[in-house]
PDB file of C-alpha atoms and ligand atoms in Angstrom:
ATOM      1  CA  UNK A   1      11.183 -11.070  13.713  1.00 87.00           C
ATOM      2  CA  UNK A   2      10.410 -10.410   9.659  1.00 90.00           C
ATOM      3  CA  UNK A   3       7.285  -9.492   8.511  1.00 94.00           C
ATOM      4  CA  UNK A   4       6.135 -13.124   7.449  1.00 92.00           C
ATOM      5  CA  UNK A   5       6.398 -14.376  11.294  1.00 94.00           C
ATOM      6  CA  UNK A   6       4.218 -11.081  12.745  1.00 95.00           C
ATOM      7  CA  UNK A   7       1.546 -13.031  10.529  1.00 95.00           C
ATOM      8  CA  UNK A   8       1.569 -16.059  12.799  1.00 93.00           C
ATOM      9  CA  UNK A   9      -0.503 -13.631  15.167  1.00 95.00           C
ATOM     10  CA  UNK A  10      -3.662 -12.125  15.045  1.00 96.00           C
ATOM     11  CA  UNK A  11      -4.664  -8.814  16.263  1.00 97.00           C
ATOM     12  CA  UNK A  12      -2.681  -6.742  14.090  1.00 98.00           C
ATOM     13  CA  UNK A  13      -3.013  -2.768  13.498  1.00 98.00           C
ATOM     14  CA  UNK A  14      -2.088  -1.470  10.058  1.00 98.00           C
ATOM     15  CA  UNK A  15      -1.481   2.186   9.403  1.00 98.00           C
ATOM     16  CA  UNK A  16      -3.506   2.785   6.492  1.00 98.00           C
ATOM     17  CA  UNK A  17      -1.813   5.401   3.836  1.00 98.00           C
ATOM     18  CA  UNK A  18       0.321   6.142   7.190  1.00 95.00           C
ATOM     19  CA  UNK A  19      -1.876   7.385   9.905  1.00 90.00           C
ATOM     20  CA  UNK A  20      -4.480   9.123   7.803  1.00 94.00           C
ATOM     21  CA  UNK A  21      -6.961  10.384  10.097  1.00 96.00           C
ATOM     22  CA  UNK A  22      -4.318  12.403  12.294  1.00 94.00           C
ATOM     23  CA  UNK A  23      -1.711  13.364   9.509  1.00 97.00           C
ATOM     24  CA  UNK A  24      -1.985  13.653   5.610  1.00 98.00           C
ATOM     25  CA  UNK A  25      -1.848  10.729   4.050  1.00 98.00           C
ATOM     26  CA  UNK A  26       1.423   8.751   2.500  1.00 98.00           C
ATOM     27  CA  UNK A  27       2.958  11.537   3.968  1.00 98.00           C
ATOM     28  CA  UNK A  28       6.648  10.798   6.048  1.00 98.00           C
ATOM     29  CA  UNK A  29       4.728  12.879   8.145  1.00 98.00           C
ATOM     30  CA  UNK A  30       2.186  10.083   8.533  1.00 98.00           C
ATOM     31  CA  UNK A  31       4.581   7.540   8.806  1.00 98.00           C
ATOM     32  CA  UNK A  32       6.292   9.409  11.385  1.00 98.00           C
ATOM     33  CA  UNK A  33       3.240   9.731  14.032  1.00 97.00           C
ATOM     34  CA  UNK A  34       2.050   6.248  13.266  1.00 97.00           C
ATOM     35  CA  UNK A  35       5.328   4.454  14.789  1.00 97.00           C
ATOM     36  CA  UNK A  36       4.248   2.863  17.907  1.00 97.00           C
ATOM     37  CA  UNK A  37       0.747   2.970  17.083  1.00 97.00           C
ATOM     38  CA  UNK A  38       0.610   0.212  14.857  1.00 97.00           C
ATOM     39  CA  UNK A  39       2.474  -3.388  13.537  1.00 98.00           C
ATOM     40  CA  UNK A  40       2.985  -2.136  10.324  1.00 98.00           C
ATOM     41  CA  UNK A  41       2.690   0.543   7.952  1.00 98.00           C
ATOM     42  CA  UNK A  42       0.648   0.601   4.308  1.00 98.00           C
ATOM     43  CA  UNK A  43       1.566   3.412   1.738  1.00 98.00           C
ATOM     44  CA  UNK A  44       0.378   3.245  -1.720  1.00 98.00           C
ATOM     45  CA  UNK A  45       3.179   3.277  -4.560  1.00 98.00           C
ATOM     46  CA  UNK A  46       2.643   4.554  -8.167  1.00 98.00           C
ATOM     47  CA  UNK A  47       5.674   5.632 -10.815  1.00 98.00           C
ATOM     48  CA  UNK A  48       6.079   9.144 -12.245  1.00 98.00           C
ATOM     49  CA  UNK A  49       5.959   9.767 -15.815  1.00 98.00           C
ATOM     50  CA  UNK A  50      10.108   9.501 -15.693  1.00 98.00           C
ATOM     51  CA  UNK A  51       9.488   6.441 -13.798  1.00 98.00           C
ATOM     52  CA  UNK A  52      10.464   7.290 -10.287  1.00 98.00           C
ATOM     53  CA  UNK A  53       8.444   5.487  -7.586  1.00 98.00           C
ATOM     54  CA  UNK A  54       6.624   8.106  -5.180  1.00 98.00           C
ATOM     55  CA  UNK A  55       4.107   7.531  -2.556  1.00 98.00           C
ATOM     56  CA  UNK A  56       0.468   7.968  -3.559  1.00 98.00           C
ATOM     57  CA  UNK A  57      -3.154   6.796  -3.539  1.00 98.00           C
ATOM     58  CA  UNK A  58      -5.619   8.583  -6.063  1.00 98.00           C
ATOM     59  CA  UNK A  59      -4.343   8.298  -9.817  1.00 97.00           C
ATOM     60  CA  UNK A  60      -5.283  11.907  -9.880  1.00 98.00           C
ATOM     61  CA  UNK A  61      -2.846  14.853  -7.971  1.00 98.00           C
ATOM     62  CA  UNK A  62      -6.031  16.706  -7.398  1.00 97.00           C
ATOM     63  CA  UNK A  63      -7.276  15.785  -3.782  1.00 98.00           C
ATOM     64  CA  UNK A  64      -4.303  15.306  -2.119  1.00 98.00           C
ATOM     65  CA  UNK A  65      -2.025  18.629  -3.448  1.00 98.00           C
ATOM     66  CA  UNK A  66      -2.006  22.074  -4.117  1.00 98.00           C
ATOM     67  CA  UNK A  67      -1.925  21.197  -8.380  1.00 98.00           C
ATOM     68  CA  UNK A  68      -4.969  23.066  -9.120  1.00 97.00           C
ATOM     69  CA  UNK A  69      -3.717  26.375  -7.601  1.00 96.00           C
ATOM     70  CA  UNK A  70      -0.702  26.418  -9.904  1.00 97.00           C
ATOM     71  CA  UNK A  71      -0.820  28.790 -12.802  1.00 96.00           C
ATOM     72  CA  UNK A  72       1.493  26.638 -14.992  1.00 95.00           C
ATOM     73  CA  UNK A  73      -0.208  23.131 -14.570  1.00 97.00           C
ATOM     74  CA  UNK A  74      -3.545  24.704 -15.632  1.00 94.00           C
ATOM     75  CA  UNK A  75      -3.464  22.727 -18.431  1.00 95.00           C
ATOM     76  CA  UNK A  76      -2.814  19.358 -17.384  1.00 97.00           C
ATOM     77  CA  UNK A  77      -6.313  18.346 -15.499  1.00 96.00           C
ATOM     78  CA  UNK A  78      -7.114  15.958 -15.095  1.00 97.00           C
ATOM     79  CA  UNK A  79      -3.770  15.738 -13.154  1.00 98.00           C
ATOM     80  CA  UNK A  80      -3.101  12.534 -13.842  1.00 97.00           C
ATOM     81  CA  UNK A  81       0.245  11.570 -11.895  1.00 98.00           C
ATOM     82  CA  UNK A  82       1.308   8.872 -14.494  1.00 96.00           C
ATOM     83  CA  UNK A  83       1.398  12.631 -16.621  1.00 97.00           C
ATOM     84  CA  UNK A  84       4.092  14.506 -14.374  1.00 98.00           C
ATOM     85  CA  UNK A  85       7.437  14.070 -14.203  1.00 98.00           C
ATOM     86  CA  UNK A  86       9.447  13.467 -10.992  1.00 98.00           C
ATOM     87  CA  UNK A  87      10.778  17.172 -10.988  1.00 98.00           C
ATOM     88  CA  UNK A  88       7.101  18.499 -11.405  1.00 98.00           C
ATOM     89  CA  UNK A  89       5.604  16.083  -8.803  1.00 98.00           C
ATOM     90  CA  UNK A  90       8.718  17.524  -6.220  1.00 98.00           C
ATOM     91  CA  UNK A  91       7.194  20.912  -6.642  1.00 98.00           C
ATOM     92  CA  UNK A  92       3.632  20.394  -5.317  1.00 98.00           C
ATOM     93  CA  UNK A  93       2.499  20.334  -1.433  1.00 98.00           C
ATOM     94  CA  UNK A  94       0.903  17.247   0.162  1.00 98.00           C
ATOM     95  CA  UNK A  95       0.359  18.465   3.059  1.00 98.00           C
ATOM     96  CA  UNK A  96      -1.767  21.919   3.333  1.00 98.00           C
ATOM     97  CA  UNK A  97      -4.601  20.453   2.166  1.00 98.00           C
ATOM     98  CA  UNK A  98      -5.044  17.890   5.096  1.00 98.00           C
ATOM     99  CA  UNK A  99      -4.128  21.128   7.241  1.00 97.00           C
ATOM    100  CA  UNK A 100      -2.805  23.700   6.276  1.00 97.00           C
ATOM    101  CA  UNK A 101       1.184  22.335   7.272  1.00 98.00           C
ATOM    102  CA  UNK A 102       3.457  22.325   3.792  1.00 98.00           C
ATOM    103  CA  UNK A 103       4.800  18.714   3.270  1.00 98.00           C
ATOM    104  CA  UNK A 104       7.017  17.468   0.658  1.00 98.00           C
ATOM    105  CA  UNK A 105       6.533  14.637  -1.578  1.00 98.00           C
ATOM    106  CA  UNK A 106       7.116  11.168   0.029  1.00 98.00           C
ATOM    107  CA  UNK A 107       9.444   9.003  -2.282  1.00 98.00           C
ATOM    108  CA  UNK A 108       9.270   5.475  -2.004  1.00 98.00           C
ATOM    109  CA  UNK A 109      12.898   5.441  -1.281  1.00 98.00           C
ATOM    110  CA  UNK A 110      12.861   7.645   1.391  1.00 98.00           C
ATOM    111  CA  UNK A 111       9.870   5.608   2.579  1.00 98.00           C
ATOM    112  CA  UNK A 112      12.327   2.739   2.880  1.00 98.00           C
ATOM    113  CA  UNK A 113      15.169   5.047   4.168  1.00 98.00           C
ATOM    114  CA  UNK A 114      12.739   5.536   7.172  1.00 98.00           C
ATOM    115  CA  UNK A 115      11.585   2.434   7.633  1.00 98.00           C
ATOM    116  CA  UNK A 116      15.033   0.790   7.792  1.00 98.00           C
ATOM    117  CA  UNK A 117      16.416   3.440  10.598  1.00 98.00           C
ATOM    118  CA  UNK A 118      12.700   2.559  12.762  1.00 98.00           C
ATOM    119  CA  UNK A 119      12.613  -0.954  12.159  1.00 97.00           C
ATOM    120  CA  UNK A 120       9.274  -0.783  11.098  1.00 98.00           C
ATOM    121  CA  UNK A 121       7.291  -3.189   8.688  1.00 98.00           C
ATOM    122  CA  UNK A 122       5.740  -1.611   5.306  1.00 98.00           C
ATOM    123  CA  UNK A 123       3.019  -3.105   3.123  1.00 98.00           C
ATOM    124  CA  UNK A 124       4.030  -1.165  -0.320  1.00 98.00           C
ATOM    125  CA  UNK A 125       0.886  -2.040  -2.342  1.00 99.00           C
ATOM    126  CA  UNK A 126       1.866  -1.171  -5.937  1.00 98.00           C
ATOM    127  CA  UNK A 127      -1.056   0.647  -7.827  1.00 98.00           C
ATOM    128  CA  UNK A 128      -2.545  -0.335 -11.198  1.00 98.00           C
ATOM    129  CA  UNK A 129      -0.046   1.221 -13.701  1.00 98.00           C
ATOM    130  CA  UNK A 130      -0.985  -1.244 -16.885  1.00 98.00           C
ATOM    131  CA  UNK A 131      -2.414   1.516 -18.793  1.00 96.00           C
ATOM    132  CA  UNK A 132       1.392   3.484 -18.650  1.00 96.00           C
ATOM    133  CA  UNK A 133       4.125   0.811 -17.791  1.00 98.00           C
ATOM    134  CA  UNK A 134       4.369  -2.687 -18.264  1.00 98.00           C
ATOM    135  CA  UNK A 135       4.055  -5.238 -15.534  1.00 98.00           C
ATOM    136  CA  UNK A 136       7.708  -5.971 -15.562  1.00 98.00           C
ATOM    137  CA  UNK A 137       8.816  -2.247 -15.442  1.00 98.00           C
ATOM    138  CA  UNK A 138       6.638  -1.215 -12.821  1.00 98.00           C
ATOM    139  CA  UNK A 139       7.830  -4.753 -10.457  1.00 98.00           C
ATOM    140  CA  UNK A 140      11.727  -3.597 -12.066  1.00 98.00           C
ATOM    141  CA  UNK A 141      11.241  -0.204 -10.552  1.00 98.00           C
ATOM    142  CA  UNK A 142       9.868  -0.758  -7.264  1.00 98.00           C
ATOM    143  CA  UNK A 143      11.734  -3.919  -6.421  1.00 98.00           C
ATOM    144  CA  UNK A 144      15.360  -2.057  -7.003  1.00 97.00           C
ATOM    145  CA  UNK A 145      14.710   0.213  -4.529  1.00 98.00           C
ATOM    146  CA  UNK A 146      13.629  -2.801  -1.812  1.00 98.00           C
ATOM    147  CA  UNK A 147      17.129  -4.012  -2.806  1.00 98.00           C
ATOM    148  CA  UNK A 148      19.227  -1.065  -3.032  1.00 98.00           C
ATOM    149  CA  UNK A 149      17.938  -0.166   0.798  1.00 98.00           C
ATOM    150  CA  UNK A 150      18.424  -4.034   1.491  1.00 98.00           C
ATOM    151  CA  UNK A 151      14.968  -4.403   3.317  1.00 98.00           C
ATOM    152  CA  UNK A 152      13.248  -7.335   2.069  1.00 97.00           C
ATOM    153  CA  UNK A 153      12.909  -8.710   5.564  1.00 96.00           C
ATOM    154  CA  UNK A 154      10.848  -5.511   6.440  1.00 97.00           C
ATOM    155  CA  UNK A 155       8.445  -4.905   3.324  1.00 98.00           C
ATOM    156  CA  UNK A 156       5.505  -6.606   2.105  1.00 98.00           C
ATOM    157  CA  UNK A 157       4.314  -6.205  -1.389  1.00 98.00           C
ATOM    158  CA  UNK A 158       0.430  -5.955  -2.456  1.00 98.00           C
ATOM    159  CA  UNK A 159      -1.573  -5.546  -5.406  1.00 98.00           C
ATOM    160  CA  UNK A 160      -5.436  -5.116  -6.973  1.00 98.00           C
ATOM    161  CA  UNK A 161      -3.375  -6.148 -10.523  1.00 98.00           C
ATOM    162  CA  UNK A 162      -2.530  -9.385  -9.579  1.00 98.00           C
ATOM    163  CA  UNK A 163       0.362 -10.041 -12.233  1.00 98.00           C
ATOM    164  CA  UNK A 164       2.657  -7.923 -10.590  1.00 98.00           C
ATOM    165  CA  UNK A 165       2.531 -10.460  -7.646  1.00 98.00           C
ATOM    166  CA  UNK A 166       4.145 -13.491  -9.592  1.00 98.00           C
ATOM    167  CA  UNK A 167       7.203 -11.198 -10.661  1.00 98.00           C
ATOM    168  CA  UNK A 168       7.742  -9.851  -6.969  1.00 98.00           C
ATOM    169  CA  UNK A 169       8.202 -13.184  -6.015  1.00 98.00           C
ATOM    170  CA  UNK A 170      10.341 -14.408  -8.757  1.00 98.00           C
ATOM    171  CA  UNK A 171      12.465 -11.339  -8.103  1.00 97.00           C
ATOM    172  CA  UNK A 172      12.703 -11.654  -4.355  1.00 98.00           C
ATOM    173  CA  UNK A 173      11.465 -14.915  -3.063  1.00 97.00           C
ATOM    174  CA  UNK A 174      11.545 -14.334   0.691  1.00 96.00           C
ATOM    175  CA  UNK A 175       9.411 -11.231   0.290  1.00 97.00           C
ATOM    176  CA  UNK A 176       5.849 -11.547   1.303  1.00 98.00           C
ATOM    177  CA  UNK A 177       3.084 -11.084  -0.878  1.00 98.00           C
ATOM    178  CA  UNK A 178      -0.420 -10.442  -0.831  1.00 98.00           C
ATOM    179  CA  UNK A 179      -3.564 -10.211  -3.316  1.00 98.00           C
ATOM    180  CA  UNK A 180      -5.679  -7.624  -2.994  1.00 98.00           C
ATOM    181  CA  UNK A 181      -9.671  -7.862  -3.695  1.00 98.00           C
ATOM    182  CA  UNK A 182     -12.268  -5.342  -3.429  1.00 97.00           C
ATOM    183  CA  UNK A 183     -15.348  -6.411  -4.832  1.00 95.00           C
ATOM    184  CA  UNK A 184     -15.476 -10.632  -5.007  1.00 97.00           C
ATOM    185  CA  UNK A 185     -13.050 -13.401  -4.549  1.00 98.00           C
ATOM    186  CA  UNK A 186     -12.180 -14.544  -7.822  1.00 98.00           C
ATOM    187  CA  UNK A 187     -12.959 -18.095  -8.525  1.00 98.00           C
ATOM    188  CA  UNK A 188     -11.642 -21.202  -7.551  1.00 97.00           C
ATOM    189  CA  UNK A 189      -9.873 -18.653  -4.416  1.00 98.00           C
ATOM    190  CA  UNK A 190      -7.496 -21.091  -2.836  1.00 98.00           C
ATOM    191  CA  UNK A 191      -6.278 -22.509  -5.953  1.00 98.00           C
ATOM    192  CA  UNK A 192      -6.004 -18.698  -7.600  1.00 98.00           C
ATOM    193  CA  UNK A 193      -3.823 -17.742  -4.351  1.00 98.00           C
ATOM    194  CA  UNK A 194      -1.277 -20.947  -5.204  1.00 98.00           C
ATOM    195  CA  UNK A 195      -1.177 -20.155  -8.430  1.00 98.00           C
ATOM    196  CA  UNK A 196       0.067 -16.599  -8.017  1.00 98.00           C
ATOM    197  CA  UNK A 197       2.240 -18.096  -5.513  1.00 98.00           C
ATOM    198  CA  UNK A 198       1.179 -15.638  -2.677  1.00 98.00           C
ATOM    199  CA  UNK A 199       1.362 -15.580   0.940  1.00 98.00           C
ATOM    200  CA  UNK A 200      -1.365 -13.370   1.641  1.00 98.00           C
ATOM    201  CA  UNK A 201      -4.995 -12.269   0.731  1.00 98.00           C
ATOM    202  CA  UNK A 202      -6.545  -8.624   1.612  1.00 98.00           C
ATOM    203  CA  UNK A 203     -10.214  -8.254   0.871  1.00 98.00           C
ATOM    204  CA  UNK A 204     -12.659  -5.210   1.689  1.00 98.00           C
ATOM    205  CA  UNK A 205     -14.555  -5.873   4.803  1.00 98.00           C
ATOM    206  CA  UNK A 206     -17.716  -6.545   2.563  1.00 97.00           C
ATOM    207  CA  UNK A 207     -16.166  -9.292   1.850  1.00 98.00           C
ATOM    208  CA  UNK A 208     -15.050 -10.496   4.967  1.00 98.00           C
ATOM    209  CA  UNK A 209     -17.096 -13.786   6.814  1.00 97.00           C
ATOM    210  CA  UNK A 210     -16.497 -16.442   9.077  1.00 97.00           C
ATOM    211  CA  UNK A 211     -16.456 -19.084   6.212  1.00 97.00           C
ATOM    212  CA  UNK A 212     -13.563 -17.523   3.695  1.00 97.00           C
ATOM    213  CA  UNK A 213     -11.806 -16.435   6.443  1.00 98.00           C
ATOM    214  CA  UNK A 214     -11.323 -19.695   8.455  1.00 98.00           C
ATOM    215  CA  UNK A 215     -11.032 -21.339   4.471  1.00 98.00           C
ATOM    216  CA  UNK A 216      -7.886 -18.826   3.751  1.00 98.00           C
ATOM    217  CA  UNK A 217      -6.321 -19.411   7.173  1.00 98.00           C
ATOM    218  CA  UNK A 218      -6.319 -23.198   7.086  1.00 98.00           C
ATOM    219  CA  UNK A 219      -5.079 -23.567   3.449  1.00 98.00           C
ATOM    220  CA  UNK A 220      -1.965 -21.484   4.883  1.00 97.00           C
ATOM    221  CA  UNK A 221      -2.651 -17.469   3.927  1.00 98.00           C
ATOM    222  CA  UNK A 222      -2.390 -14.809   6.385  1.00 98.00           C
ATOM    223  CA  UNK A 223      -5.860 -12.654   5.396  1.00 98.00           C
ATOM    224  CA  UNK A 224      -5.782  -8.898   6.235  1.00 98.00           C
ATOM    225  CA  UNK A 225      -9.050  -6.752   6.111  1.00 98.00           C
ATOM    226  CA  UNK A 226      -8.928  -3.060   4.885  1.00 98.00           C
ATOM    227  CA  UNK A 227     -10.836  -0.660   5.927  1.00 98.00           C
ATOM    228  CA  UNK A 228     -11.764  -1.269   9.152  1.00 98.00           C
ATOM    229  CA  UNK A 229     -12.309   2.009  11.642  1.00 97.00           C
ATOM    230  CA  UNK A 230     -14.712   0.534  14.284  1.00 97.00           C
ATOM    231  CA  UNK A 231     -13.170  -1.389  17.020  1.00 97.00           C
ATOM    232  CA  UNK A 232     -16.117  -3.628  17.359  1.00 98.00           C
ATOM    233  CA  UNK A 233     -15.819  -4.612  14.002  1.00 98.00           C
ATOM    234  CA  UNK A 234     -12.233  -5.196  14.447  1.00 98.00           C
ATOM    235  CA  UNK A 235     -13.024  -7.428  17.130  1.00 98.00           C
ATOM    236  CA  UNK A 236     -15.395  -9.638  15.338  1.00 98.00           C
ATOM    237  CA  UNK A 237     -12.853  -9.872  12.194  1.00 98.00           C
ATOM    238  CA  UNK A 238     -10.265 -10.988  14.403  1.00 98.00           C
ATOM    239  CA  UNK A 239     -12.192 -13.332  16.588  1.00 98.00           C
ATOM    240  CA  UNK A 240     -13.066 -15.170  12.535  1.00 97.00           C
ATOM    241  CA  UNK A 241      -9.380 -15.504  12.607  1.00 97.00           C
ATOM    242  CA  UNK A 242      -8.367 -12.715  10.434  1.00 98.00           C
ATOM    243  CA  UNK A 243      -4.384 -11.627  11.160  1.00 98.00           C
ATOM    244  CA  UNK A 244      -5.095  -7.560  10.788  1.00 98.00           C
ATOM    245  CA  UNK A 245      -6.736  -4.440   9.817  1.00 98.00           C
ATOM    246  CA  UNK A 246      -5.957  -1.374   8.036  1.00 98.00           C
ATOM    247  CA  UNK A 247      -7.591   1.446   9.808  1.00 98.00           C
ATOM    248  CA  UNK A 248      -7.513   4.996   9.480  1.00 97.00           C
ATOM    249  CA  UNK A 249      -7.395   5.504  13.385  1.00 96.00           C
ATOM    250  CA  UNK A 250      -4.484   4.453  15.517  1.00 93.00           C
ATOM    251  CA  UNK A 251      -4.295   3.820  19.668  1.00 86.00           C
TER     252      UNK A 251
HETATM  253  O1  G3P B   1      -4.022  -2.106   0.904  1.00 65.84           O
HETATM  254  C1  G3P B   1      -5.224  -1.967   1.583  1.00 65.84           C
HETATM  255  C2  G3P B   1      -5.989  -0.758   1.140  1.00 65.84           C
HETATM  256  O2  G3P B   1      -5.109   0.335   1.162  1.00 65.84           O
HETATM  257  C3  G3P B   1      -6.572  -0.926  -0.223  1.00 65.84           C
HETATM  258  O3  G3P B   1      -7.367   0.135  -0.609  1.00 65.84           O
HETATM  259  O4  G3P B   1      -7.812   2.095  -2.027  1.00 65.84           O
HETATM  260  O5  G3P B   1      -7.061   2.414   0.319  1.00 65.84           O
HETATM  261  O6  G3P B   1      -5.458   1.603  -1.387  1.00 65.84           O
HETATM  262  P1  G3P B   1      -6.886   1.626  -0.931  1.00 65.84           P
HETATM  263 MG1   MG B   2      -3.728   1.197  -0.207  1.00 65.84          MG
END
């Protein structure tokens, strides 16, 4: 099965940022403990000054490593990643935060490394980079390293900036895509989806009702909900006909 046929079902589990309530997140270490505990896998992707893609949520290093205990980065708040170089970004620890445990940076190639020898399905959503890489560097750089691992059939790409979604799909057709929304469907929603020639729509569960849902689903999309931790309300979302969740909790 690829990743576009698990989205004829409903009922889905994604890990979000890995398994982020029981390891640190977009950690391999959270990838590791959420196989088996989920149908796919969500890490957020962002580029290093140098360009290198590496696996990370906040656009800030602050929260989730040890930056601000290092002597020589006491200069560079407000730790901006799209500021550090590869190199610099291999020296911090992701992990003792969370608790205490040292782990290493999480590359988005050795994300794929580890998804290809598990056989596991990956929703790279690509963070807003606009304001330090063009659209069609930031799709260059993370698509290569889909294709040098040769796992199209395995990833699915998302976004909150919408152009990168066109040029995934130009790049590699048969790889699922997805818009993301947080705060309101844009306009004209079904026609907007076509015309950024995606296969899928994630929205916030604010957004989430019985009416867009069963809209999205007939017109063809698979629609996955983020961030959904109560099983109730994973119930409900799934008896609308939404196709997943991202939760922070895993069975
Ligand atoms: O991709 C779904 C979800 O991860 C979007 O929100 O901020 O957790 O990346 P965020
Ligand atoms: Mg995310």
């Amino acid at each position: 099965m690829n990743f576009a046929e698990l989205f004829n079902r409903t009922g889905l589990i994604g890990a979000h940022r890995g398994a982020r309530s029981i390891a640190p997140e977009n950690t391999l270490r959270a990838l590791k403990v959420s196989v088996g505990h989920c149908d796919f896998m969500e890490v957020d992707v962002q580029l290093s000054s140098d360009g290198v893609a590496i696996v990370m949520h906040d656009d800030t290093l602050e929260r989730t490593t040890n930056v601000s205990e290092i002597e020589e980065y006491k200069n560079r708040k407000p730790y901006n990643v799209s500021d550090f170089t590869f190199e610099e970004l291999s020296s911090l620890d992701y992990g003792s935060w969370f608790d205490g445990k040292i782990e290493p940076l999480l590359t988005l190639s050795e994300a794929l490394q580890f998804i290809k020898e598990n056989r596991v399905f990956l929703n790279i959503e690509i963070k807003d980079m606009h304001k330090s890489f063009s659209d069609e560097q930031v799709v260059l750089l993370v698509l290569k390293e889909v294709e040098e691992w040769n796992v199209e059939e395995l990833v699915m790409f998302s976004s909150f900036r919408h152009e990168y979604l066109p040029l995934c799909k130009e790049r590699l057709p048969d790889v699922i895509t997805a818009a993301l929304v947080e705060d309101t469907h844009p306009n004209n929603l079904m026609e907007y989806l076509k015309s950024l020639h995606v296969d899928g729509y994630h929205m916030n569960d604010e957004l989430a009702d019985k009416e867009s849902v069963q809209k999205l689903r007939l017109a063809g999309f698979f629609v996955n909900v983020y961030t959904v931790n109560d099983p109730f309300r994973a119930q409900e979302l799934f008896e609308m006909g939404v196709n997943g969740i991202f939760s922070d909790f895993l069975t």
